[in-house]
Amino acid sequence: MSEPGAGSDLAALKTRAVEDADAFVVDGQKVWTSFAHHAHYCYLVARTDPNAPRHHGISELLVDMTFPASPCGRSST
């Protein structure tokens, strides 16, 4: 759940997930927990309805950490 500048305050959640066919396209940044790079799956909390009130329109997605687009443990620089 944690994000830079927001911590674990879900009302301040900025990461978005947009449904695209049978998947979600996620845009945002998270701060992961220790040993996340060893996990096979993790959950991701993202805003899926930007028009909903601050504490609504939020979904939890299960992410396959072996998927090539999962940047866990890799530097983006």
GROMACS .gro file of N, CA, C and O in nm:
model
  308
    1MET      N    1   0.081  -0.119   0.000
    1MET     CA    2   0.000   0.000   0.000
    1MET      C    3   0.085   0.125   0.000
    1MET      O    4   0.044   0.225  -0.055
    2SER      N    5   0.198   0.123   0.065
    2SER     CA    6   0.276   0.245   0.085
    2SER      C    7   0.324   0.307  -0.045
    2SER      O    8   0.368   0.238  -0.136
    3GLU      N    9   0.316   0.440  -0.048
    3GLU     CA   10   0.363   0.517  -0.162
    3GLU      C   11   0.450   0.632  -0.113
    3GLU      O   12   0.428   0.683  -0.004
    4PRO      N   13   0.546   0.674  -0.195
    4PRO     CA   14   0.626   0.790  -0.158
    4PRO      C   15   0.535   0.912  -0.137
    4PRO      O   16   0.446   0.939  -0.218
    5GLY      N   17   0.553   0.982  -0.027
    5GLY     CA   18   0.476   1.102  -0.001
    5GLY      C   19   0.338   1.078   0.058
    5GLY      O   20   0.272   1.171   0.102
    6ALA      N   21   0.291   0.954   0.061
    6ALA     CA   22   0.158   0.924   0.113
    6ALA      C   23   0.161   0.820   0.224
    6ALA      O   24   0.066   0.807   0.299
    7GLY      N   25   0.269   0.744   0.232
    7GLY     CA   26   0.275   0.636   0.330
    7GLY      C   27   0.168   0.534   0.302
    7GLY      O   28   0.147   0.494   0.188
    8SER      N   29   0.094   0.494   0.406
    8SER     CA   30  -0.012   0.395   0.387
    8SER      C   31  -0.151   0.458   0.396
    8SER      O   32  -0.249   0.389   0.420
    9ASP      N   33  -0.160   0.589   0.374
    9ASP     CA   34  -0.288   0.660   0.374
    9ASP      C   35  -0.361   0.633   0.243
    9ASP      O   36  -0.328   0.691   0.139
   10LEU      N   37  -0.459   0.543   0.245
   10LEU     CA   38  -0.529   0.506   0.121
   10LEU      C   39  -0.603   0.623   0.058
   10LEU      O   40  -0.622   0.625  -0.064
   11ALA      N   41  -0.645   0.721   0.135
   11ALA     CA   42  -0.714   0.836   0.078
   11ALA      C   43  -0.620   0.916  -0.012
   11ALA      O   44  -0.665   0.983  -0.105
   12ALA      N   45  -0.490   0.907   0.012
   12ALA     CA   46  -0.391   0.980  -0.066
   12ALA      C   47  -0.332   0.897  -0.180
   12ALA      O   48  -0.238   0.938  -0.247
   13LEU      N   49  -0.389   0.779  -0.204
   13LEU     CA   50  -0.340   0.687  -0.306
   13LEU      C   51  -0.335   0.751  -0.444
   13LEU      O   52  -0.434   0.808  -0.490
   14LYS      N   53  -0.219   0.743  -0.508
   14LYS     CA   54  -0.204   0.801  -0.642
   14LYS      C   55  -0.185   0.695  -0.751
   14LYS      O   56  -0.210   0.722  -0.867
   15THR      N   57  -0.138   0.576  -0.714
   15THR     CA   58  -0.119   0.470  -0.813
   15THR      C   59  -0.255   0.434  -0.874
   15THR      O   60  -0.352   0.415  -0.804
   16ARG      N   61  -0.258   0.428  -1.007
   16ARG     CA   62  -0.383   0.399  -1.078
   16ARG      C   63  -0.370   0.268  -1.154
   16ARG      O   64  -0.263   0.230  -1.199
   17ALA      N   65  -0.483   0.201  -1.170
   17ALA     CA   66  -0.490   0.079  -1.249
   17ALA      C   67  -0.609   0.093  -1.344
   17ALA      O   68  -0.721   0.118  -1.300
   18VAL      N   69  -0.583   0.080  -1.473
   18VAL     CA   70  -0.686   0.094  -1.575
   18VAL      C   71  -0.704  -0.041  -1.643
   18VAL      O   72  -0.606  -0.101  -1.690
   19GLU      N   73  -0.827  -0.088  -1.647
   19GLU     CA   74  -0.855  -0.218  -1.710
   19GLU      C   75  -0.836  -0.207  -1.860
   19GLU      O   76  -0.882  -0.114  -1.925
   20ASP      N   77  -0.762  -0.305  -1.916
   20ASP     CA   78  -0.735  -0.311  -2.059
   20ASP      C   79  -0.751  -0.457  -2.102
   20ASP      O   80  -0.662  -0.538  -2.080
   21ALA      N   81  -0.866  -0.488  -2.160
   21ALA     CA   82  -0.901  -0.625  -2.200
   21ALA      C   83  -0.903  -0.715  -2.077
   21ALA      O   84  -0.982  -0.693  -1.988
   22ASP      N   85  -0.812  -0.813  -2.069
   22ASP     CA   86  -0.813  -0.907  -1.957
   22ASP      C   87  -0.703  -0.879  -1.854
   22ASP      O   88  -0.663  -0.966  -1.779
   23ALA      N   89  -0.653  -0.755  -1.851
   23ALA     CA   90  -0.546  -0.719  -1.758
   23ALA      C   91  -0.564  -0.575  -1.712
   23ALA      O   92  -0.654  -0.505  -1.759
   24PHE      N   93  -0.480  -0.532  -1.621
   24PHE     CA   94  -0.479  -0.394  -1.576
   24PHE      C   95  -0.345  -0.332  -1.610
   24PHE      O   96  -0.241  -0.396  -1.597
   25VAL      N   97  -0.348  -0.208  -1.653
   25VAL     CA   98  -0.227  -0.130  -1.676
   25VAL      C   99  -0.211  -0.042  -1.553
   25VAL      O  100  -0.300   0.037  -1.521
   26VAL      N  101  -0.098  -0.057  -1.484
   26VAL     CA  102  -0.075   0.014  -1.358
   26VAL      C  103   0.026   0.126  -1.381
   26VAL      O  104   0.129   0.107  -1.446
   27ASP      N  105  -0.005   0.242  -1.324
   27ASP     CA  106   0.083   0.358  -1.334
   27ASP      C  107   0.099   0.417  -1.194
   27ASP      O  108   0.001   0.458  -1.133
   28GLY      N  109   0.220   0.416  -1.144
   28GLY     CA  110   0.245   0.470  -1.012
   28GLY      C  111   0.369   0.409  -0.952
   28GLY      O  112   0.442   0.334  -1.017
   29GLN      N  113   0.392   0.442  -0.825
   29GLN     CA  114   0.511   0.394  -0.757
   29GLN      C  115   0.474   0.346  -0.618
   29GLN      O  116   0.393   0.408  -0.549
   30LYS      N  117   0.533   0.237  -0.577
   30LYS     CA  118   0.508   0.180  -0.445
   30LYS      C  119   0.640   0.165  -0.370
   30LYS      O  120   0.747   0.157  -0.431
   31VAL      N  121   0.632   0.159  -0.239
   31VAL     CA  122   0.747   0.130  -0.154
   31VAL      C  123   0.723  -0.009  -0.099
   31VAL      O  124   0.627  -0.032  -0.027
   32TRP      N  125   0.807  -0.105  -0.138
   32TRP     CA  126   0.784  -0.244  -0.103
   32TRP      C  127   0.847  -0.283   0.029
   32TRP      O  128   0.938  -0.219   0.078
   33THR      N  129   0.802  -0.393   0.084
   33THR     CA  130   0.850  -0.446   0.211
   33THR      C  131   0.974  -0.530   0.191
   33THR      O  132   1.003  -0.576   0.082
   34SER      N  133   1.043  -0.554   0.300
   34SER     CA  134   1.161  -0.640   0.298
   34SER      C  135   1.125  -0.776   0.238
   34SER      O  136   1.018  -0.829   0.262
   35PHE      N  137   1.217  -0.832   0.162
   35PHE     CA  138   1.207  -0.965   0.101
   35PHE      C  139   1.102  -0.975  -0.009
   35PHE      O  140   1.070  -1.084  -0.054
   36ALA      N  141   1.049  -0.863  -0.056
   36ALA     CA  142   0.952  -0.867  -0.166
   36ALA      C  143   1.014  -0.927  -0.292
   36ALA      O  144   0.946  -0.993  -0.370
   37HIS      N  145   1.144  -0.908  -0.309
   37HIS     CA  146   1.211  -0.962  -0.428
   37HIS      C  147   1.219  -1.115  -0.426
   37HIS      O  148   1.252  -1.177  -0.525
   38HIS      N  149   1.184  -1.178  -0.312
   38HIS     CA  150   1.178  -1.324  -0.304
   38HIS      C  151   1.036  -1.377  -0.326
   38HIS      O  152   1.017  -1.497  -0.339
   39ALA      N  153   0.939  -1.288  -0.327
   39ALA     CA  154   0.798  -1.329  -0.336
   39ALA      C  155   0.761  -1.373  -0.478
   39ALA      O  156   0.813  -1.321  -0.576
   40HIS      N  157   0.670  -1.468  -0.487
   40HIS     CA  158   0.617  -1.510  -0.617
   40HIS      C  159   0.497  -1.425  -0.655
   40HIS      O  160   0.471  -1.401  -0.772
   41TYR      N  161   0.424  -1.380  -0.555
   41TYR     CA  162   0.308  -1.293  -0.576
   41TYR      C  163   0.307  -1.184  -0.470
   41TYR      O  164   0.363  -1.201  -0.362
   42CYS      N  165   0.242  -1.074  -0.501
   42CYS     CA  166   0.220  -0.969  -0.402
   42CYS      C  167   0.086  -0.905  -0.434
   42CYS      O  168   0.030  -0.927  -0.541
   43TYR      N  169   0.036  -0.828  -0.341
   43TYR     CA  170  -0.086  -0.756  -0.370
   43TYR      C  171  -0.053  -0.609  -0.391
   43TYR      O  172   0.041  -0.555  -0.334
   44LEU      N  173  -0.128  -0.547  -0.477
   44LEU     CA  174  -0.108  -0.407  -0.514
   44LEU      C  175  -0.241  -0.335  -0.494
   44LEU      O  176  -0.343  -0.379  -0.546
   45VAL      N  177  -0.238  -0.227  -0.419
   45VAL     CA  178  -0.357  -0.147  -0.399
   45VAL      C  179  -0.347  -0.027  -0.492
   45VAL      O  180  -0.247   0.044  -0.493
   46ALA      N  181  -0.451  -0.009  -0.574
   46ALA     CA  182  -0.448   0.099  -0.674
   46ALA      C  183  -0.587   0.160  -0.689
   46ALA      O  184  -0.689   0.095  -0.663
   47ARG      N  185  -0.589   0.283  -0.734
   47ARG     CA  186  -0.715   0.352  -0.760
   47ARG      C  187  -0.765   0.309  -0.897
   47ARG      O  188  -0.697   0.325  -0.997
   48THR      N  189  -0.885   0.249  -0.900
   48THR     CA  190  -0.943   0.201  -1.026
   48THR      C  191  -1.059   0.288  -1.073
   48THR      O  192  -1.106   0.272  -1.185
   49ASP      N  193  -1.106   0.378  -0.988
   49ASP     CA  194  -1.211   0.473  -1.028
   49ASP      C  195  -1.172   0.612  -0.979
   49ASP      O  196  -1.200   0.649  -0.865
   50PRO      N  197  -1.105   0.690  -1.064
   50PRO     CA  198  -1.058   0.822  -1.023
   50PRO      C  199  -1.171   0.921  -0.993
   50PRO      O  200  -1.147   1.024  -0.930
   51ASN      N  201  -1.294   0.890  -1.033
   51ASN     CA  202  -1.407   0.980  -1.009
   51ASN      C  203  -1.480   0.950  -0.878
   51ASN      O  204  -1.569   1.026  -0.839
   52ALA      N  205  -1.442   0.842  -0.812
   52ALA     CA  206  -1.506   0.804  -0.686
   52ALA      C  207  -1.451   0.889  -0.571
   52ALA      O  208  -1.341   0.945  -0.582
   53PRO      N  209  -1.526   0.899  -0.460
   53PRO     CA  210  -1.474   0.969  -0.342
   53PRO      C  211  -1.341   0.908  -0.297
   53PRO      O  212  -1.311   0.792  -0.327
   54ARG      N  213  -1.263   0.983  -0.222
   54ARG     CA  214  -1.126   0.944  -0.184
   54ARG      C  215  -1.113   0.805  -0.123
   54ARG      O  216  -1.014   0.737  -0.144
   55HIS      N  217  -1.208   0.761  -0.044
   55HIS     CA  218  -1.197   0.629   0.019
   55HIS      C  219  -1.271   0.520  -0.059
   55HIS      O  220  -1.292   0.411  -0.008
   56HIS      N  221  -1.310   0.549  -0.180
   56HIS     CA  222  -1.379   0.453  -0.266
   56HIS      C  223  -1.303   0.443  -0.398
   56HIS      O  224  -1.211   0.518  -0.423
   57GLY      N  225  -1.342   0.350  -0.483
   57GLY     CA  226  -1.278   0.336  -0.613
   57GLY      C  227  -1.137   0.281  -0.604
   57GLY      O  228  -1.053   0.307  -0.689
   58ILE      N  229  -1.111   0.204  -0.498
   58ILE     CA  230  -0.979   0.146  -0.475
   58ILE      C  231  -0.992  -0.006  -0.484
   58ILE      O  232  -1.086  -0.065  -0.432
   59SER      N  233  -0.897  -0.069  -0.552
   59SER     CA  234  -0.900  -0.214  -0.568
   59SER      C  235  -0.766  -0.274  -0.527
   59SER      O  236  -0.663  -0.208  -0.532
   60GLU      N  237  -0.771  -0.401  -0.489
   60GLU     CA  238  -0.650  -0.475  -0.456
   60GLU      C  239  -0.629  -0.578  -0.566
   60GLU      O  240  -0.718  -0.657  -0.597
   61LEU      N  241  -0.512  -0.575  -0.628
   61LEU     CA  242  -0.480  -0.664  -0.739
   61LEU      C  243  -0.370  -0.762  -0.696
   61LEU      O  244  -0.280  -0.724  -0.621
   62LEU      N  245  -0.378  -0.884  -0.743
   62LEU     CA  246  -0.274  -0.983  -0.718
   62LEU      C  247  -0.176  -0.977  -0.834
   62LEU      O  248  -0.215  -0.989  -0.950
   63VAL      N  249  -0.049  -0.957  -0.803
   63VAL     CA  250   0.054  -0.938  -0.906
   63VAL      C  251   0.150  -1.057  -0.905
   63VAL      O  252   0.204  -1.094  -0.802
   64ASP      N  253   0.171  -1.114  -1.023
   64ASP     CA  254   0.270  -1.220  -1.041
   64ASP      C  255   0.407  -1.153  -1.049
   64ASP      O  256   0.438  -1.083  -1.144
   65MET      N  257   0.490  -1.174  -0.948
   65MET     CA  258   0.619  -1.106  -0.940
   65MET      C  259   0.721  -1.161  -1.040
   65MET      O  260   0.827  -1.104  -1.058
   66THR      N  261   0.689  -1.273  -1.108
   66THR     CA  262   0.779  -1.325  -1.210
   66THR      C  263   0.750  -1.263  -1.346
   66THR      O  264   0.824  -1.285  -1.441
   67PHE      N  265   0.642  -1.188  -1.357
   67PHE     CA  266   0.607  -1.120  -1.483
   67PHE      C  267   0.717  -1.020  -1.517
   67PHE      O  268   0.761  -0.945  -1.430
   68PRO      N  269   0.764  -1.017  -1.642
   68PRO     CA  270   0.877  -0.931  -1.678
   68PRO      C  271   0.858  -0.782  -1.647
   68PRO      O  272   0.954  -0.712  -1.619
   69ALA      N  273   0.735  -0.732  -1.646
   69ALA     CA  274   0.712  -0.590  -1.619
   69ALA      C  275   0.715  -0.557  -1.471
   69ALA      O  276   0.705  -0.441  -1.433
   70SER      N  277   0.728  -0.657  -1.384
   70SER     CA  278   0.735  -0.633  -1.239
   70SER      C  279   0.875  -0.587  -1.203
   70SER      O  280   0.970  -0.664  -1.212
   71PRO      N  281   0.892  -0.461  -1.161
   71PRO     CA  282   1.026  -0.407  -1.137
   71PRO      C  283   1.080  -0.432  -0.996
   71PRO      O  284   1.181  -0.375  -0.959
   72CYS      N  285   1.017  -0.515  -0.918
   72CYS     CA  286   1.059  -0.534  -0.779
   72CYS      C  287   1.204  -0.577  -0.771
   72CYS      O  288   1.245  -0.674  -0.834
   73GLY      N  289   1.279  -0.505  -0.692
   73GLY     CA  290   1.419  -0.539  -0.672
   73GLY      C  291   1.510  -0.491  -0.783
   73GLY      O  292   1.630  -0.513  -0.781
   74ARG      N  293   1.456  -0.419  -0.880
   74ARG     CA  294   1.537  -0.367  -0.991
   74ARG      C  295   1.534  -0.216  -0.990
   74ARG      O  296   1.431  -0.154  -0.968
   75SER      N  297   1.645  -0.155  -1.013
   75SER     CA  298   1.652  -0.009  -1.018
   75SER      C  299   1.595   0.041  -1.149
   75SER      O  300   1.613  -0.019  -1.254
   76SER      N  301   1.525   0.155  -1.143
   76SER     CA  302   1.470   0.212  -1.266
   76SER      C  303   1.567   0.307  -1.333
   76SER      O  304   1.537   0.369  -1.432
   77THR      N  305   1.687   0.323  -1.276
   77THR     CA  306   1.787   0.412  -1.335
   77THR      C  307   1.891   0.335  -1.411
   77THR      O  308   1.905   0.219  -1.399
   0.00000   0.00000   0.00000
